[in-house]
XYZ file of C-alpha atoms in Angstrom:
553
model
C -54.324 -96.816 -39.287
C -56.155 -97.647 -36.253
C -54.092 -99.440 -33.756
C -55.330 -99.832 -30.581
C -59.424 -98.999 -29.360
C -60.285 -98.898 -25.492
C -64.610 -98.747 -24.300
C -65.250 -98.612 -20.924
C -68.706 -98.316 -19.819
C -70.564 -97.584 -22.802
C -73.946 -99.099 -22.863
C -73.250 -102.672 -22.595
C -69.470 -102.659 -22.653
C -67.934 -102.855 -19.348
C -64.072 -102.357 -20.596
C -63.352 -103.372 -23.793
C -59.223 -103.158 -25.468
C -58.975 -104.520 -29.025
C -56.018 -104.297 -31.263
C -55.895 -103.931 -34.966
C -53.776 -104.855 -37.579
C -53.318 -103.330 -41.240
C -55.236 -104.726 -44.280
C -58.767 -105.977 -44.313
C -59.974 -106.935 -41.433
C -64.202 -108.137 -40.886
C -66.007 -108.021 -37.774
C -69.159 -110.986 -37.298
C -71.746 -111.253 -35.125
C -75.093 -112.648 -33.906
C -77.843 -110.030 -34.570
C -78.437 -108.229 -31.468
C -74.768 -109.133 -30.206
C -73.738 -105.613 -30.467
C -72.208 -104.267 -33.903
C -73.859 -101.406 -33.340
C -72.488 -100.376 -30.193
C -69.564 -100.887 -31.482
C -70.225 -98.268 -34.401
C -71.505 -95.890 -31.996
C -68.829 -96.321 -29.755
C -66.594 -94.956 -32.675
C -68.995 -92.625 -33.943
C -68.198 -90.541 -30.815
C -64.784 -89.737 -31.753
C -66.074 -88.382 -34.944
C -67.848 -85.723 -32.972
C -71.415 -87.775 -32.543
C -73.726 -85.796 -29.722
C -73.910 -88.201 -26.505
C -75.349 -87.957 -23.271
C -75.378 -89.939 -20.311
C -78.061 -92.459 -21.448
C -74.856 -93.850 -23.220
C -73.443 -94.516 -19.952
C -73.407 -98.454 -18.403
C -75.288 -98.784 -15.526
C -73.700 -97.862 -12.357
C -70.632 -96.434 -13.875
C -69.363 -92.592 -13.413
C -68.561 -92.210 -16.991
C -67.567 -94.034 -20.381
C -64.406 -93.142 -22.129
C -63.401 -94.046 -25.638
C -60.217 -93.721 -26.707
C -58.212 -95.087 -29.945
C -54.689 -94.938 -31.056
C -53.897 -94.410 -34.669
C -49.963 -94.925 -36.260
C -49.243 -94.699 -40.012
C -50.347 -90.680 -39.921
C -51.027 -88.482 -43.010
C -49.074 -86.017 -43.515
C -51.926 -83.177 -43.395
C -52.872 -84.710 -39.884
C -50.340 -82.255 -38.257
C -50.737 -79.181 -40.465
C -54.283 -79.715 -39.343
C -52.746 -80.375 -35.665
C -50.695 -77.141 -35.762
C -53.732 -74.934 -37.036
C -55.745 -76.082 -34.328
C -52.929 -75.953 -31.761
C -52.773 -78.886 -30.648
C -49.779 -81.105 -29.947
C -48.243 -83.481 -33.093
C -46.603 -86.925 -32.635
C -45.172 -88.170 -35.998
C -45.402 -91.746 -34.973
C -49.250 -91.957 -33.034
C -51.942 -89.993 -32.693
C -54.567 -90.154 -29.402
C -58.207 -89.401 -29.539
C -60.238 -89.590 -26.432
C -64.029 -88.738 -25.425
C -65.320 -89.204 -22.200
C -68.947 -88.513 -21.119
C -70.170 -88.264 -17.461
C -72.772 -89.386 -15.398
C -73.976 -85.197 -15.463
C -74.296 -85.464 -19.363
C -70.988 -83.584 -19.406
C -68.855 -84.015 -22.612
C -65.271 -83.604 -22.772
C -62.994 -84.397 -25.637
C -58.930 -84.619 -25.972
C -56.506 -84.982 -28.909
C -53.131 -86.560 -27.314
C -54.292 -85.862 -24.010
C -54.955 -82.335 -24.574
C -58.481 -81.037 -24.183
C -60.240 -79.208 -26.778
C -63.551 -78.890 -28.578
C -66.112 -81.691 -29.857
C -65.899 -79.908 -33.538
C -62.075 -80.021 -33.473
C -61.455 -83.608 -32.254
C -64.599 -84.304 -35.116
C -62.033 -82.567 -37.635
C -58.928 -84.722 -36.630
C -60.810 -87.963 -36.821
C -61.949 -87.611 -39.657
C -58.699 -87.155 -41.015
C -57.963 -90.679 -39.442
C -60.713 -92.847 -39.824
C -64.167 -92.874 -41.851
C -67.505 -94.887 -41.044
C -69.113 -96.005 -43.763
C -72.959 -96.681 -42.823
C -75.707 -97.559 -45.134
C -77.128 -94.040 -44.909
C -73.959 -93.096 -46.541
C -75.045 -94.680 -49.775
C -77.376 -91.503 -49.877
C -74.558 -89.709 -50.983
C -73.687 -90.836 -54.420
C -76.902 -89.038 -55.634
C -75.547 -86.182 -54.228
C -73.759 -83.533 -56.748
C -71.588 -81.970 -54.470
C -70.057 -85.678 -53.339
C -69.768 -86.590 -56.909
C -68.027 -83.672 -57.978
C -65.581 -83.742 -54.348
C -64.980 -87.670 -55.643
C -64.212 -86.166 -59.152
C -61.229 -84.060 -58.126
C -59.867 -86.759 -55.835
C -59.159 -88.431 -59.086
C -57.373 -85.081 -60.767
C -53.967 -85.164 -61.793
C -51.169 -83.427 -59.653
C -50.826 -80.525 -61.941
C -54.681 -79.770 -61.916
C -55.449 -75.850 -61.849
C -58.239 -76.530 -58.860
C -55.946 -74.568 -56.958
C -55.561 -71.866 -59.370
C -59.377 -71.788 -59.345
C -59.743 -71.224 -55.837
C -56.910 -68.393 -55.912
C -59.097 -66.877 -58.746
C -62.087 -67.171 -57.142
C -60.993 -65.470 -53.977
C -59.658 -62.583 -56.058
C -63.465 -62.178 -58.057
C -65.239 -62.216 -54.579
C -62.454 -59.390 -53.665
C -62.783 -57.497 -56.763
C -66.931 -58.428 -56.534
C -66.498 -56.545 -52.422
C -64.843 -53.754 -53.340
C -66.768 -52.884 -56.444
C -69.937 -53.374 -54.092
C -68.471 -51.065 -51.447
C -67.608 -48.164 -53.967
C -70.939 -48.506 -55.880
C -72.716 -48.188 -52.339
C -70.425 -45.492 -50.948
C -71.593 -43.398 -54.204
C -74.929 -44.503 -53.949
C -75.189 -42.854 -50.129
C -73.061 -40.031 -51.096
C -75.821 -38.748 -53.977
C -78.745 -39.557 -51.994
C -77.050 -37.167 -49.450
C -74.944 -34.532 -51.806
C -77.430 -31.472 -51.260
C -77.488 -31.717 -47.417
C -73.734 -32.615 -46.971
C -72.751 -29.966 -49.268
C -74.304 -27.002 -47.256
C -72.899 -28.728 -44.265
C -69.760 -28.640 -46.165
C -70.077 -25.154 -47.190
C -71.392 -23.923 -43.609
C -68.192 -25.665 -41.678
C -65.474 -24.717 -44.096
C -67.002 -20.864 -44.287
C -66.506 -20.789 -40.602
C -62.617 -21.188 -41.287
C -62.263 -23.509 -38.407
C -58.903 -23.934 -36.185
C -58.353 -26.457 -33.990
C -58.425 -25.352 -30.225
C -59.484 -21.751 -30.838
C -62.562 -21.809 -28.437
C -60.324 -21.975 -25.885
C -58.710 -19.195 -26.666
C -61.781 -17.001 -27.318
C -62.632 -17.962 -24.009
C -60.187 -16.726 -22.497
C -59.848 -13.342 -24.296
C -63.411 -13.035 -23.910
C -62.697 -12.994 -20.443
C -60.007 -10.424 -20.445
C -62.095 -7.703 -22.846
C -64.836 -8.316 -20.574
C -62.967 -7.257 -17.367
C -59.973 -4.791 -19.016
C -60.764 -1.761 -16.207
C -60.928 -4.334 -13.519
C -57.867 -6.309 -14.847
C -56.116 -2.818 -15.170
C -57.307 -1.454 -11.579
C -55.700 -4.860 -10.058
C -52.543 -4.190 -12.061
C -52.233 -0.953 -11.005
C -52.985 -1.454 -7.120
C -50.357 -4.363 -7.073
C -47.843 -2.196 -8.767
C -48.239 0.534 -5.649
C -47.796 -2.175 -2.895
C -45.168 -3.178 -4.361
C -42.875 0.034 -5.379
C -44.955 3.278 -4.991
C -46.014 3.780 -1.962
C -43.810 5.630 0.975
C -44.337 1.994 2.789
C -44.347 -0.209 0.057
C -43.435 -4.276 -0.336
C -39.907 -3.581 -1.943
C -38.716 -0.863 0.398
C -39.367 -2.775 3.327
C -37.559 -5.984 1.829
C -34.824 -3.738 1.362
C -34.785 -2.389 4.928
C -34.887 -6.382 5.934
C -32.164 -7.237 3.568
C -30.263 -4.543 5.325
C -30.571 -4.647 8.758
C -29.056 -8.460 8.081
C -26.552 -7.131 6.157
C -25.303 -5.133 9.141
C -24.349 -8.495 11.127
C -23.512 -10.950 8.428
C -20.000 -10.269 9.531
C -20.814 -11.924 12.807
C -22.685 -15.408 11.766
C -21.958 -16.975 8.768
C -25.431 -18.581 9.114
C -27.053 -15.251 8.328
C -25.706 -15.123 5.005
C -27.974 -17.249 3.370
C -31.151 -15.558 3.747
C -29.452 -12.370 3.249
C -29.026 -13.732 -0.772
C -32.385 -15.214 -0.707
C -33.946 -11.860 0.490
C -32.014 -10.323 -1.721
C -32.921 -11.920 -4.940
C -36.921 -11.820 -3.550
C -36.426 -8.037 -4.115
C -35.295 -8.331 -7.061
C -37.666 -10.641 -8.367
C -40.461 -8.279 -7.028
C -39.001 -5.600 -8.804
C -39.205 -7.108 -11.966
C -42.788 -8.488 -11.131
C -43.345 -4.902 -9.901
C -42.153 -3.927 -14.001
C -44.098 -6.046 -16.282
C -47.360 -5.497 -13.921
C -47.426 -1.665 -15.230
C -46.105 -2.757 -18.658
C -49.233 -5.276 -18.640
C -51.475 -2.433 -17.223
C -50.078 0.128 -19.907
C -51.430 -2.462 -22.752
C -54.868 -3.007 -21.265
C -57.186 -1.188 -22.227
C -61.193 -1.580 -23.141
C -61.824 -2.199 -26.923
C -65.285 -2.861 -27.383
C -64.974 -3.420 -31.220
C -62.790 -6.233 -29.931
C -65.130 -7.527 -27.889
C -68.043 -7.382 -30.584
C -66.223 -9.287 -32.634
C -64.334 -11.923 -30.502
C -68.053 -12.733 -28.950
C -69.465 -13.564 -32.232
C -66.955 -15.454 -33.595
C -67.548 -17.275 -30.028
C -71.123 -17.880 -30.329
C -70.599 -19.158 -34.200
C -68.040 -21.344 -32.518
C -70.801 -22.640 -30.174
C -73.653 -22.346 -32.504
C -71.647 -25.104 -34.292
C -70.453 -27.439 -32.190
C -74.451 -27.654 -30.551
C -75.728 -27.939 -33.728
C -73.660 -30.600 -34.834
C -73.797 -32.753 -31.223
C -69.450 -31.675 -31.099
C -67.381 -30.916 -28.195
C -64.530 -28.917 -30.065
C -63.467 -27.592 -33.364
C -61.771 -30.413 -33.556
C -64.545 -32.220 -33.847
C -65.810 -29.820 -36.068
C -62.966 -30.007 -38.526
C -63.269 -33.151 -38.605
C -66.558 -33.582 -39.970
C -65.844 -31.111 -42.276
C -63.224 -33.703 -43.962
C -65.447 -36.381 -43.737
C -68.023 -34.502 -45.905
C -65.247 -33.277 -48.015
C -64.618 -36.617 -48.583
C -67.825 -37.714 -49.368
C -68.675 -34.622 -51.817
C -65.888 -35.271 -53.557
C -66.619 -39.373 -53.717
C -69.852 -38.529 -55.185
C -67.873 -35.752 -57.839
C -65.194 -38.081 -58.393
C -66.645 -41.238 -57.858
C -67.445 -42.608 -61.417
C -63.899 -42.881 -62.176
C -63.101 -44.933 -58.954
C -66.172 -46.747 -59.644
C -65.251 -47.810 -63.410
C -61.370 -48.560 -62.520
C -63.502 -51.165 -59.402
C -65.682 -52.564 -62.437
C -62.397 -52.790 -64.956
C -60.818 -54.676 -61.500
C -63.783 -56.929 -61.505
C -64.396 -57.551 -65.243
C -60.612 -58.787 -64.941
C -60.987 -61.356 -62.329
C -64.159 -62.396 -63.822
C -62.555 -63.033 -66.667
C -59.506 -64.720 -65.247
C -61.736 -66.786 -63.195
C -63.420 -68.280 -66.137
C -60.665 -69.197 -67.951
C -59.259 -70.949 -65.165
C -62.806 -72.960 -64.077
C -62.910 -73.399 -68.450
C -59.821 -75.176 -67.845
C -60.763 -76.967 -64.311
C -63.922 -78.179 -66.818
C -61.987 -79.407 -69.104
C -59.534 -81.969 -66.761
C -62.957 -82.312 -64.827
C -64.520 -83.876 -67.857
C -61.468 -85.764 -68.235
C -61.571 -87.539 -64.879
C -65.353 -88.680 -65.036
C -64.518 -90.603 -68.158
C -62.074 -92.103 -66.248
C -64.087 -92.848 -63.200
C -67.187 -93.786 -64.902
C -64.779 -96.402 -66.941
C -63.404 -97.662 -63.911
C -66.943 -98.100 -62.362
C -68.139 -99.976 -64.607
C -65.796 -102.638 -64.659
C -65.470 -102.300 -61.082
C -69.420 -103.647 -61.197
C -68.897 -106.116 -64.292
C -66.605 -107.544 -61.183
C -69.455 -107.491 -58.673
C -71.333 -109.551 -60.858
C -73.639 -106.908 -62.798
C -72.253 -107.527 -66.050
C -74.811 -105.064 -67.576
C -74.119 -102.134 -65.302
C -73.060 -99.303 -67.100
C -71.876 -95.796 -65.159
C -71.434 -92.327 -66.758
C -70.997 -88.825 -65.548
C -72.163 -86.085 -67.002
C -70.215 -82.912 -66.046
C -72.119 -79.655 -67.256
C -70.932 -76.031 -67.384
C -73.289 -73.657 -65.082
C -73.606 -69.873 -65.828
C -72.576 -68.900 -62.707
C -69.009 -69.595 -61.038
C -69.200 -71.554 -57.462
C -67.064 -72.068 -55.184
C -66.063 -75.551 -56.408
C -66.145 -73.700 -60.075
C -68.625 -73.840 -62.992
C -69.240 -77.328 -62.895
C -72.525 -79.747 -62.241
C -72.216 -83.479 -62.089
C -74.960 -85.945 -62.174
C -73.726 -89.690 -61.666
C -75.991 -92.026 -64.599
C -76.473 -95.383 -63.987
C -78.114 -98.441 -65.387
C -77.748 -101.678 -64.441
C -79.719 -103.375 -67.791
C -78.368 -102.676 -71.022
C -81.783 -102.276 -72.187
C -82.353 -99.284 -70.437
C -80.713 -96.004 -70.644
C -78.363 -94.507 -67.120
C -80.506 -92.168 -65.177
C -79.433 -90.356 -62.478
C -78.189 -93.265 -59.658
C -80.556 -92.169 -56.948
C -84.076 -92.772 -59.223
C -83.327 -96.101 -60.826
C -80.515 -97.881 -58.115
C -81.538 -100.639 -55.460
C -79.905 -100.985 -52.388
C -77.863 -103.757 -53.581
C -76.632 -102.141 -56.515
C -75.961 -98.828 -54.628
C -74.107 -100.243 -51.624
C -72.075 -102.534 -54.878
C -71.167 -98.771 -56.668
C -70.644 -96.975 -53.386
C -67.855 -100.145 -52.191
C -66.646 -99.741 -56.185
C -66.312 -95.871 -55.924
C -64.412 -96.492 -52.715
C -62.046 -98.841 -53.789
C -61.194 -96.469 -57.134
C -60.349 -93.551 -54.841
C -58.118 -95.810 -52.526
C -56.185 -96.507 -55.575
C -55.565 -92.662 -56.320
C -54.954 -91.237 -52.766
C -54.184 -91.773 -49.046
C -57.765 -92.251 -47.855
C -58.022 -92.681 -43.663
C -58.924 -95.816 -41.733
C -62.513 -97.237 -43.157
C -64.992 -99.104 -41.325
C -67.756 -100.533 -43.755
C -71.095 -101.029 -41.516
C -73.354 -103.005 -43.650
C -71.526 -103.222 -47.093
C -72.951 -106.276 -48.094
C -76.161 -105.252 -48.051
C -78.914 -106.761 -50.575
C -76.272 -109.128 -51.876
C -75.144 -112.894 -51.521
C -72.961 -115.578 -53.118
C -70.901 -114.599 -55.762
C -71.648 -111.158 -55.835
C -70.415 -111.502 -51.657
C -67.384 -113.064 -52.649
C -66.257 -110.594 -55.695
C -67.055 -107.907 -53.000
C -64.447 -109.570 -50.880
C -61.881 -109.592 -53.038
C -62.595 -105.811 -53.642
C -62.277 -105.275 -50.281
C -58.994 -107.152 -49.797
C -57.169 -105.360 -52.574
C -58.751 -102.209 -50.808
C -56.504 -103.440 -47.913
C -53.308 -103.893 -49.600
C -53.289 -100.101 -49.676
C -55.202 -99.331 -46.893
C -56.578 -100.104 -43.503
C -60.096 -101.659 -44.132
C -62.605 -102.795 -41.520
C -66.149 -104.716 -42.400
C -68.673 -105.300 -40.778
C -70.685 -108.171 -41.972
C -72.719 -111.232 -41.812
C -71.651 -112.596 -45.050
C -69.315 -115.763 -44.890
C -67.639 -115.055 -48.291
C -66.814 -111.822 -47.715
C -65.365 -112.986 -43.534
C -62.973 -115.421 -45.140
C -61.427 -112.722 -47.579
C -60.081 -110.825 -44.708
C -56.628 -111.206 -43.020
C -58.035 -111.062 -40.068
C -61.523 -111.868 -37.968
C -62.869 -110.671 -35.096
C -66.043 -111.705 -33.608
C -68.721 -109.462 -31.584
C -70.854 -111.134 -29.030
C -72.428 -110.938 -25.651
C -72.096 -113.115 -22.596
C -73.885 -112.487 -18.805
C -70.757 -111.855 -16.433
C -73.114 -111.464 -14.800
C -74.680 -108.741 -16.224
C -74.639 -108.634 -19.493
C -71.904 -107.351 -22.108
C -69.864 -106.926 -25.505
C -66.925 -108.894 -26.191
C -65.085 -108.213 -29.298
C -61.722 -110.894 -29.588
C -60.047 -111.432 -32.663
C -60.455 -114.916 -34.010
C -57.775 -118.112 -34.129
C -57.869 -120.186 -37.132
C -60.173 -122.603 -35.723
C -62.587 -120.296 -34.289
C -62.445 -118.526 -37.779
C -63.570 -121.800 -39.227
C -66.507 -122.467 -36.226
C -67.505 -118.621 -37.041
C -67.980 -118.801 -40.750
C -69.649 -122.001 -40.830
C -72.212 -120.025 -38.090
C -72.953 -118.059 -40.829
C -73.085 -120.526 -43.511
C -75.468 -123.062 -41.210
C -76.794 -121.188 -38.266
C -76.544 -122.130 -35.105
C -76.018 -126.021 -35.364
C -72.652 -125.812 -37.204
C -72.807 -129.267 -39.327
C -69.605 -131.245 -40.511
C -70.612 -129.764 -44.070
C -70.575 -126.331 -42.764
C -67.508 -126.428 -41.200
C -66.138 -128.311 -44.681
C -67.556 -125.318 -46.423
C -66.055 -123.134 -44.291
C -62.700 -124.342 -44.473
C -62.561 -124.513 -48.290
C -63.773 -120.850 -48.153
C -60.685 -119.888 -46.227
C -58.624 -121.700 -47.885
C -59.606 -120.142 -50.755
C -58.350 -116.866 -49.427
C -54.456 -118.400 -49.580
């Protein structure tokens, strides 16, 4: 419930802190003295665009804020999926708008976005505007106002589940039919790309190698030549590298004896000529084994060139690359060869959870159908109450061909309010009155089913007067024995139902602004004879007024 509101500089309020209490509570007025503002004020919490024409003049900014207790429980699931911080006991909203136009929204004084602060408050309070009425000729809000009034064990649930798992089944069907589609319109061309990669017996990496062998059957008598000319510096010639190491390694043998120092680099020289030695060896092993073969050569270069040929023609770097394209067209060949089996297993999948989904939404119909006689029932004497004695509701709830999310069902709300003529839909044949009389009856029957949020009524008694005004606030006071209720009004009867009264007016201070202050028994009675009498409040009004309220007892 809302507990505490706070409007500073918006429009004509220069600070403004009310506090509610639970139950029905009705807001009065002078026309002009500012209901709407109020409204607005409150409409910006729910996410309402607002710039800074809102702003008072002179003022930086305008912040609205409001405290709500009493929390529903899917308040903080809704909290925790939005990460934002919970509170068990309160809940904060806040929306401040600056002189720059600049929005900025918070959710227990944590910022965050317009749309998510618009999703928690609606979770915690609802305005209820005469443009609202426009709904109940809407399907969609007659079927949503439907479920509300399902049992717990209802399979709407179980449709939803089932209706995910068709528009799975539905995807993947979709995906394999188009895969196979692609892969015929393509078969002919990706199979002789198929045939040329895979003829080419690719490996991974082996145009490196070519290169490099390439290079050595290119240059064998040059590579051999080398070879052989190291191999004679090193251990043929009278002068050579590792006879002149050796000389070295013993002229420091000869005084080793005499500096300890010395021996060192006599070991390191000595295992450099051995290492050259070896080196000396495998050089005229490797120049033994080279030799020219231009068959070799022929071949190694064309397998090179294919290897090349390849990768330019198909845009590659490597044979990686090349390999794997291959598998990708493998793949695709053999989706196409294969695919009719993948394709009817997909369709079996989707005939399956087709069929599943219908028997669920057949039995969704069924409690559907179930709950509209209940509602229409409870409509109608809802409006026998409202004094239309005649009215009579019904719903018609009609199987469509094709499942929705919601399932297979339309609903069309009838009504009539002369028992001479038959219900037609409620948005061709119902007046204002009668409307804004179904729309407070349809609330009230919900209110009795589930925890509904905070609602402020703005203009619920419009088109009506007298008795009808005075039924409508007794509906509104049992509303508030199980909820927080808030009217707006200018209807005495329906001002001296409520618990409490608050009063909405403007004074020059000395510019001028809102006051909303909630009401003492005698200003209560001064108030609602206003609205009986006017503006000269007459001993009979005040009478009246006083045996309405006393009426309330």
């Amino acid at each position: 419930m809302l507990t505490d509101l706070s409007i500073s500089n918006f429009i004509l309020i220069d600070h403004l802190q009310v506090s509610f209490t639970s139950g029905f509570t009705t807001i009065t007025g002078e026309t002009g003295a500012g209901k709407s503002i109020f409204v607005g004020a409150l409409s910006m919490l729910l996410g309402k665009r607002g710039d800074s024409s809102l702003i008072r003049n002179g003022a930086e900014k305008c912040i609205i804020e409001a405290s709500f207790s009493q929390l529903p429980k899917r308040l903080n699931e809704l909290l925790d999926t939005l990460d934002l911080p919970t509170d068990s006991s309160e809940c904060i909203l806040r929306r401040e708008i600056t002189a720059s136009g600049r929005s900025r929204a918070f959710v227990n004084d944590t910022p965050t976005s317009l749309a998510n602060l618009s999703q928690v408050a609606l979770q915690l309070i609802d305005i209820h505007s005469q443009h609202r009425n426009l709904l109940l000729s809407d399907g969609n809000f007659q079927l949503t106002a439907i479920d509300r009034l399902l049992p717990p064990d209802n399979p709407l649930q179980s449709y939803k589940e089932a209706y995910s798992a068709y528009l799975k089944a539905k995807q993947t069907r979709d995906e394999i039919a188009e895969r196979i589609r692609q892969a015929a319109e393509n078969y002919d061309y990706d199979s002789f790309r198929f045939s040329e990669l895979d003829n080419a017996h690719l490996i991974e990496g082996e145009e490196i190698s070519l290169h490099d062998e390439l290079d050595a059957l290119e240059h064998a008598e040059e590579i051999k030549q080398g070879l052989l000319e190291a191999c004679r510096l090193l251990q043929e010639d009278e002068d050579n590298i590792i006879s002149r190491i050796a000389s070295v390694e013993q002229t420091l043998g000869g005084i080793r004896n005499f500096s300890s120092d010395i021996n060192e680099y006599v070991e390191r020289i000595s295992r450099a000529r051995i290492d050259l030695a070896d080196i000396a060896g495998d050089l005229i092993r490797i120049a033994d084994d080279s030799y020219s073969d231009p068959d070799r050569l022929t071949v190694a270069s064309e397998r090179y060139d294919l290897l090349n040929r390849l990768m330019s023609k198909y845009h590659t770097e490597d044979t990686a690359s090349l390999i794997s394209l291959r598998n990708e067209l493998a793949s695709r060949i053999s989706l196409y060869e294969s695919g009719d089996l993948d394709l009817k297993q997909a369709e079996k999948s989707l005939s399956e959870a087709h069929a599943r989904l219908l028997s669920v939404a057949k039995e969704l119909h069924e409690f559907r159908l179930r709950a509209a006689k209940v509602m229409a029932s409870s409509l109608s004497d809802m409006l026998h109450d409202l004094e239309m004695p005649h009215a009579t509701v019904k719903i018609e709830v009609t199987e469509m061909t094709t499942p929705t999310p919601d399932g297979i069902d339309s609903v069309t709300l009838l009504f009539s309010a002369n028992r001479t003529l038959p219900p037609q839909p409620v948005g061709e044949i119902a007046s204002g009155g009668e409307i804004s009389r179904l729309m407070l009856a349809l609330k009230a029957l919900l209110a009795e089913h589930e925890s509904l949020p905070t609602i402020l009524f703005d203009e619920v008694d419009t088109g009506v007067s007298g008795r009808t005004a005075d039924k409508m606030g007794q509906l509104l006071l049992r509303m508030g024995h199980v909820m927080q209720v808030i009217a707006i009004t200018h209807l005495p009867q329906i001002a001296a139902r409520s618990v409490t009264q608050m009063m909405i007016y403007k004074k020059e201070d000395p510019l001028p602004q809102t006051i909303l202050k909630t009401l003492s028994t005698e200003e209560r009675e001064q108030e609602i004879a206003r609205l009986l009498s006017g503006h000269e409040i007459t001993p009979a009004a005040l009478k009246a007024a006083q045996a309405l309220l006393n009426h309330n007892d």
